[in-house]
XYZ file of C-alpha atoms in Angstrom:
370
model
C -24.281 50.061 81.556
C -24.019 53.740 81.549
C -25.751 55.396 84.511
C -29.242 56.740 83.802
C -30.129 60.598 84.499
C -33.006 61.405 85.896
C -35.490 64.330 84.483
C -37.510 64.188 87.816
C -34.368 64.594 90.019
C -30.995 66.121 89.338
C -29.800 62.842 90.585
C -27.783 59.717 88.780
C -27.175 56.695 89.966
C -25.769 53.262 88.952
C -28.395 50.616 87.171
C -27.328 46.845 86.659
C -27.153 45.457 83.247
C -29.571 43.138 84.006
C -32.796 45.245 84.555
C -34.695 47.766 83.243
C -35.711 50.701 85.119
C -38.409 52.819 84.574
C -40.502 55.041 83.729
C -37.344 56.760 82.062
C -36.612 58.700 79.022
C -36.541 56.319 75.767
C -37.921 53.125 78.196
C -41.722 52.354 78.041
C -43.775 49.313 78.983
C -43.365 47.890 75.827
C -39.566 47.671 76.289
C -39.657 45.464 79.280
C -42.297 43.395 77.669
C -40.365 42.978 73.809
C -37.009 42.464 76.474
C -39.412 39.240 78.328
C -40.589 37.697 74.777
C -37.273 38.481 72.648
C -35.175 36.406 75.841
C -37.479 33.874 76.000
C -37.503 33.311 72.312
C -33.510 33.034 72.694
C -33.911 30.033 74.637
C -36.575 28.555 73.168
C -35.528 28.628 69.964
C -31.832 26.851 71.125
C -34.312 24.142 72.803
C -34.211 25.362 76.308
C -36.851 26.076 78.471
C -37.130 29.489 80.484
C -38.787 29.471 83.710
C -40.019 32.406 85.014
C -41.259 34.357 88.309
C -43.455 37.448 88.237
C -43.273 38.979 91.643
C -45.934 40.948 93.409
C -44.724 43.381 95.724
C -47.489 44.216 98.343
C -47.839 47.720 98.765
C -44.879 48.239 97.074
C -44.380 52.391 97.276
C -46.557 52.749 100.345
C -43.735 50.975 102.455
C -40.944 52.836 101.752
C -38.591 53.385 104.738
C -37.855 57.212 104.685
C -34.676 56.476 107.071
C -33.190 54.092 104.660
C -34.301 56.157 101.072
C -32.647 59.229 102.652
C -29.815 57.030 103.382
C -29.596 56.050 99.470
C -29.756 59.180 98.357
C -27.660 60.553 100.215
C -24.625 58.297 98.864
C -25.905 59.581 94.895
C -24.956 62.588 93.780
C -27.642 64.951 94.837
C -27.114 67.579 96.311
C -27.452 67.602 100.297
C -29.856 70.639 99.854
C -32.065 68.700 97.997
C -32.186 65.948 99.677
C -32.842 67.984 103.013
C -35.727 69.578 101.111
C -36.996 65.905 100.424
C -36.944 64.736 103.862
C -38.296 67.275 105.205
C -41.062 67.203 102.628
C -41.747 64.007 103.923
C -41.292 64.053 107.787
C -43.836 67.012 108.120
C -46.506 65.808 105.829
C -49.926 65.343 107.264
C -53.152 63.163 105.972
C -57.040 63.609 106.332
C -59.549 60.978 105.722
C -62.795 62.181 104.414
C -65.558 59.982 105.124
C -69.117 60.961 104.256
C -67.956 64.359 104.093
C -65.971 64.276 107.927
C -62.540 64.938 107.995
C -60.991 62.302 110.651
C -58.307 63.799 112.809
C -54.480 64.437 111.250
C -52.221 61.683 111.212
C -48.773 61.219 110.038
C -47.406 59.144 107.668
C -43.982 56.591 108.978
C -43.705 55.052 105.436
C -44.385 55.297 101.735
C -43.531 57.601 99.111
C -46.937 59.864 97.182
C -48.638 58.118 94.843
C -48.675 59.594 91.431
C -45.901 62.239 92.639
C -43.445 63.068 89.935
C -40.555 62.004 92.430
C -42.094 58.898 93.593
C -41.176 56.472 91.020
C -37.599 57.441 90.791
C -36.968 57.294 94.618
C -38.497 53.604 94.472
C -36.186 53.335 91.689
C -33.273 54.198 93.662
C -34.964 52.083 96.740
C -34.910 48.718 94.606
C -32.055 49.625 92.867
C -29.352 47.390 95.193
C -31.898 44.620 94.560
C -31.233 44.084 90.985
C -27.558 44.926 90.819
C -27.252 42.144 93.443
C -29.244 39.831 90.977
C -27.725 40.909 88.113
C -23.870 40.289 89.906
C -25.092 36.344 90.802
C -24.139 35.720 86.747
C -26.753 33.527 86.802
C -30.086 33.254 84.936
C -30.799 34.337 81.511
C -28.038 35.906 79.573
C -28.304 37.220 75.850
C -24.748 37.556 74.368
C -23.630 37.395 77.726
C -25.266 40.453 78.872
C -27.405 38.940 82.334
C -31.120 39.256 81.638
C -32.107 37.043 84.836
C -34.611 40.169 85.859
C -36.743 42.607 83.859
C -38.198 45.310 86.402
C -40.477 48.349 85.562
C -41.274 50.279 88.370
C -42.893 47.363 91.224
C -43.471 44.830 88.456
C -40.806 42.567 87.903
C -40.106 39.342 86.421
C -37.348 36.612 87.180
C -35.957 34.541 84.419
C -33.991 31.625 84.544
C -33.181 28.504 82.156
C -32.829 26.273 85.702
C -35.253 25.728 88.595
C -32.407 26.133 91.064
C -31.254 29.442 89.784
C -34.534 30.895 90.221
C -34.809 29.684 93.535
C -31.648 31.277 94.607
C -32.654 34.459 93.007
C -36.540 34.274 94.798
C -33.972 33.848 98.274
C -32.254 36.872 97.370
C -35.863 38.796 96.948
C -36.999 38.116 100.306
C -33.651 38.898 102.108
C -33.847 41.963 100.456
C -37.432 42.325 101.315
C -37.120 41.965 104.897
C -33.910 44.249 105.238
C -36.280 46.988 103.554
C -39.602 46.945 104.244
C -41.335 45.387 101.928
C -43.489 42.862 101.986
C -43.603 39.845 98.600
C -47.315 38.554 98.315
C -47.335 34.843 97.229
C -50.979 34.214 96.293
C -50.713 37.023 93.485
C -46.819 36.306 92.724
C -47.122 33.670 89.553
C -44.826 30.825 87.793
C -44.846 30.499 83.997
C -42.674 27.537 82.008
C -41.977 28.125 78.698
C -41.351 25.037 77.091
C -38.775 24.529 74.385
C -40.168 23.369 70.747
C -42.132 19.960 71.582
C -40.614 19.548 74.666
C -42.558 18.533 77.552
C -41.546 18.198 80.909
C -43.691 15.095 83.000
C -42.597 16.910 86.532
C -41.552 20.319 87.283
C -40.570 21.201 90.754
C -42.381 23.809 92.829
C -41.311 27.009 93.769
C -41.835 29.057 97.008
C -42.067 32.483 98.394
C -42.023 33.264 101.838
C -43.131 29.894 102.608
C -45.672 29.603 100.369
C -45.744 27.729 97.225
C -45.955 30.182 94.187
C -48.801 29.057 91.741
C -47.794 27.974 88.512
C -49.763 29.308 85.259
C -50.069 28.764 81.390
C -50.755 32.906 81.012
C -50.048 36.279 82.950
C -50.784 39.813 82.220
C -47.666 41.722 82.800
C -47.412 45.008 81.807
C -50.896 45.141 80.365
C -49.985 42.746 77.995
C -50.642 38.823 78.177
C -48.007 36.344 77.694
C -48.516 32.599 77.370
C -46.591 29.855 78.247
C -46.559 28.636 73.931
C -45.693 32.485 73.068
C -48.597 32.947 71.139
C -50.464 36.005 70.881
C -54.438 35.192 70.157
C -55.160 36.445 73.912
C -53.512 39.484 73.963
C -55.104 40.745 70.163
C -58.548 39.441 71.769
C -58.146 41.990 74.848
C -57.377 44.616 72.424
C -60.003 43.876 70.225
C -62.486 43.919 73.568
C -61.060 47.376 74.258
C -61.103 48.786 70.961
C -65.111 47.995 70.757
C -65.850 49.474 74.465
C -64.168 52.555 73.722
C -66.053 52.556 69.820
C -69.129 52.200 71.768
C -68.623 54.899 74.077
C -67.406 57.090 71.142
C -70.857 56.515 69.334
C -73.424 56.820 72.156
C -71.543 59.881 73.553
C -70.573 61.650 70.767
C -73.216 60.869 67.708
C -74.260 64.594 66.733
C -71.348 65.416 66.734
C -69.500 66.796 63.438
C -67.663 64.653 61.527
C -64.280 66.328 62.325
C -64.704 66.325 65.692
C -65.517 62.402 65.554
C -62.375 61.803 63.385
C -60.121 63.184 66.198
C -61.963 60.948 68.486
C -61.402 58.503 66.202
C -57.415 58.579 66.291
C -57.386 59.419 69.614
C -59.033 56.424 71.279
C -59.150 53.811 68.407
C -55.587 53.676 67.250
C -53.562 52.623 70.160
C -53.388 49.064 69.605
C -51.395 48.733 72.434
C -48.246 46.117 72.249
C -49.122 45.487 68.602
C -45.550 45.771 67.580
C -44.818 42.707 69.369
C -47.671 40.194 67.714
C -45.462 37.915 66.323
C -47.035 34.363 66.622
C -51.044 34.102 66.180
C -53.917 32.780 64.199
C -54.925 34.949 61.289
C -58.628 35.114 62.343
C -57.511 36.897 65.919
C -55.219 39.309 63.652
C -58.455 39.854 60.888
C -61.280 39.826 63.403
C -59.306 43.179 65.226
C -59.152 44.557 62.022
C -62.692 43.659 61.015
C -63.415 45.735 64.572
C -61.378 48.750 63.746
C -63.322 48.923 59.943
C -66.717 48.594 61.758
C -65.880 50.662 64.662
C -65.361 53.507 61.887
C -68.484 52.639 60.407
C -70.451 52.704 63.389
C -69.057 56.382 64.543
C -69.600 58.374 60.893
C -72.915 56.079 60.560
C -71.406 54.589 57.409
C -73.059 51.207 55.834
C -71.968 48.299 57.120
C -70.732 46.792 53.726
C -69.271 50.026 52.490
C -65.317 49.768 51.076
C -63.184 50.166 53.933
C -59.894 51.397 52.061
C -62.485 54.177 50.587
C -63.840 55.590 53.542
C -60.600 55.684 55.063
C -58.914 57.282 51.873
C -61.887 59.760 51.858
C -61.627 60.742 55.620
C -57.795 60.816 55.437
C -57.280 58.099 58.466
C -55.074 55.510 58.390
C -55.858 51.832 57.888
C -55.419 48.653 60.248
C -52.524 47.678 57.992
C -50.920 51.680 57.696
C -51.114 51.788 61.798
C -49.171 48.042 61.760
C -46.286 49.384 59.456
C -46.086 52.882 61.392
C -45.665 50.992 64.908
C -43.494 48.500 64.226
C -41.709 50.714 62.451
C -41.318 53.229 65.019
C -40.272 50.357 67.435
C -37.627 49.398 65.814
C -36.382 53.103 65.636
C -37.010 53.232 69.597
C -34.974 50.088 69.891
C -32.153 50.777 67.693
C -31.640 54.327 68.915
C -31.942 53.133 72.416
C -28.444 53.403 74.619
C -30.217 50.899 77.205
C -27.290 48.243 76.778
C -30.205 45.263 76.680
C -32.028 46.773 74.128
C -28.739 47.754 72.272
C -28.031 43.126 72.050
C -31.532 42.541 71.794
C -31.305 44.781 68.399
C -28.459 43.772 67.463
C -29.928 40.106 67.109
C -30.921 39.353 63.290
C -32.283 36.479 64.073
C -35.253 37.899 65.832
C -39.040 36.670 65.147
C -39.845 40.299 65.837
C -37.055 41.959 63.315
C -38.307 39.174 60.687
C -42.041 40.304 61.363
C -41.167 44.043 61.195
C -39.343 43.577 58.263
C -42.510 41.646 56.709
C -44.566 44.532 57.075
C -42.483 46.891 54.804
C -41.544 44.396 52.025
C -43.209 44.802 48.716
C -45.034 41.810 48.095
């Protein structure tokens, strides 16, 4: 894979095939979560199960050793200057707590990069980054074309997939050697193990799996990335939670904003009730989940411009010049697929390549003329 340039730092560096890094230009959230369900539907679909880890890192980017980042970064191509302005950035910070309006005493910081800094997530980036090029050089665990997909990272969140228990326990080993050599600290009671059965498939006993001595809890659902995945692939949960969200933030809209004008509501309107977050990536669910979200958008409408309830939804929306449930569907799967076919991320590049994608065949769905 080509190496990735940074727009926070002049600084490039190597990443493994077999991860995605981010936040980075053209990568998002939703890339490492259509990466998860597109390899697991690889596997499932050839009837074999994927088991997978999703790892919680404890503190992740508040115990960052400064000695070994500088170290890192030193061996990219940064300049020295730059790097010198870094660590020094660093070694003479100070912190305040304020406490009922009492500043305690300064202290100094050992550890940890700022949260929310610009630089931050790139120099955890490059902290991790020997992690998953030694995963990703094991050859073992998922592979799509034979490009290695045994680990999907985004920032501290990452995910370990493997078609064998074994491999996934060697990977977990490598995790906590790394770990310990740098800092950082796994936590087992939030770290979670998913099986994703193959077809009818079912599988009496499955062996545990453990994480710094402690057995990793096994689950039928997990919220990574915002967005939920289940153990059968389906997607009822995950258009429920938006469907929660998109009435919270209609409510607020109307109790906060009713005399209002109706222009003003209408950019309200698009701003905070036409995310739909993940949506592109609905594949597999029941059509009442899919029509009571879009019964929610129509009322949430009606309930902000104090419209009748049983008034023609395709009118009001033609009248106020806002797009529909079904117009927002087309436009973001539609600009998806641009995102993953103009993507030079070499996973996304297989993963688009693959015709025989649920997603492609759902996208497609969308735009043909019935």
């Amino acid at each position: 894979m080509n190496d990735v340039e940074s727009t926070a730092l002049p600084v490039t560096y190597g990443v493994p095939q077999g991860s995605i890094l981010g936040p980075l230009a053209g990568l998002s959230t939703e890339s490492a979560i259509l990466t998860l369900k597109q390899t697991v539907h690889y596997y499932t679909s050839r009837q074999t199960p994927v088991y997978a880890c999703y790892l919680d890192l404890s503190k992740a980017f508040d115990l960052v050793s400064y000695n070994i980042l500088w170290d890192k970064l030193r061996n990219t191509t940064v300049s020295r200057e730059i790097v010198s302005v870094l660590e020094h950035w660093y070694d003479n910070q100070t912190n305040n707590v304020r406490w009922a309006g009492i500043l305690s005493d300064e202290y100094r910081l050992e550890c940890g990069v700022r949260q929310g800094g610009l630089t931050s997530p790139r120099l955890f980036n490059l902290y991790v980054n020997e992690l998953l090029e030694e995963l990703s050089s094991t050859g073992i665990g998922c592979h799509v074309d034979g490009v290695c997909i045994n680990n999907i990272s985004y920032a501290d969140d990452m995910v370990l997939l493997s078609p064998s228990i074994s491999a996934l326990r060697r990977m977990l080993r490598i995790c906590e050697s790394y770990a310990v050599a740098h800092g950082l600290k796994y936590n087992p009671t939030k770290s979670e193990f998913m099986v994703f059965y193959a077809g009818n498939k079912c599988y009496e006993v499955v062996p545990d799996i453990h994480l710094c001595g402690a057995t990793v809890n096994r689950v039928d659902k997990f919220k990574y990335l915002g967005h939920w995945v289940t153990d059968d692939m389906r997607d009822n949960i995950d258009i429920e939670r938006e469907r929660r969200s998109l009435a919270v933030r209609c409510n607020m809209l109307a109790r906060r904003f009713a005399r209002c004008s109706d222009q003003v509501k209408k950019t309200l309107f698009k701003a905070y009730c036409q995310s739909f977050y993940t949506c592109s990536l609905w594949i597999s669910y029941s059509q009442r989940a899919y029509s009571d979200l879009r019964v929610q958008y129509n009322n949430a409408f009606r309930v902000l411009m104090g419209l009748p309830r049983f008034c023609s939804a395709s009118s009001m929306f033609a009248g106020a010049i806002i797009d529909g449930f079904s117009a927002i569907m087309r436009k973001r799967c539609a600009s998806m697929l641009e995102r993953l076919r103009s993507s030079t991320n070499s996973i996304l590049c297989v993963l688009s390549d693959r015709w025989d994608s649920p997603l492609l065949r759902r996208w497609v769905q969308l735009h043909t003329v019935k």
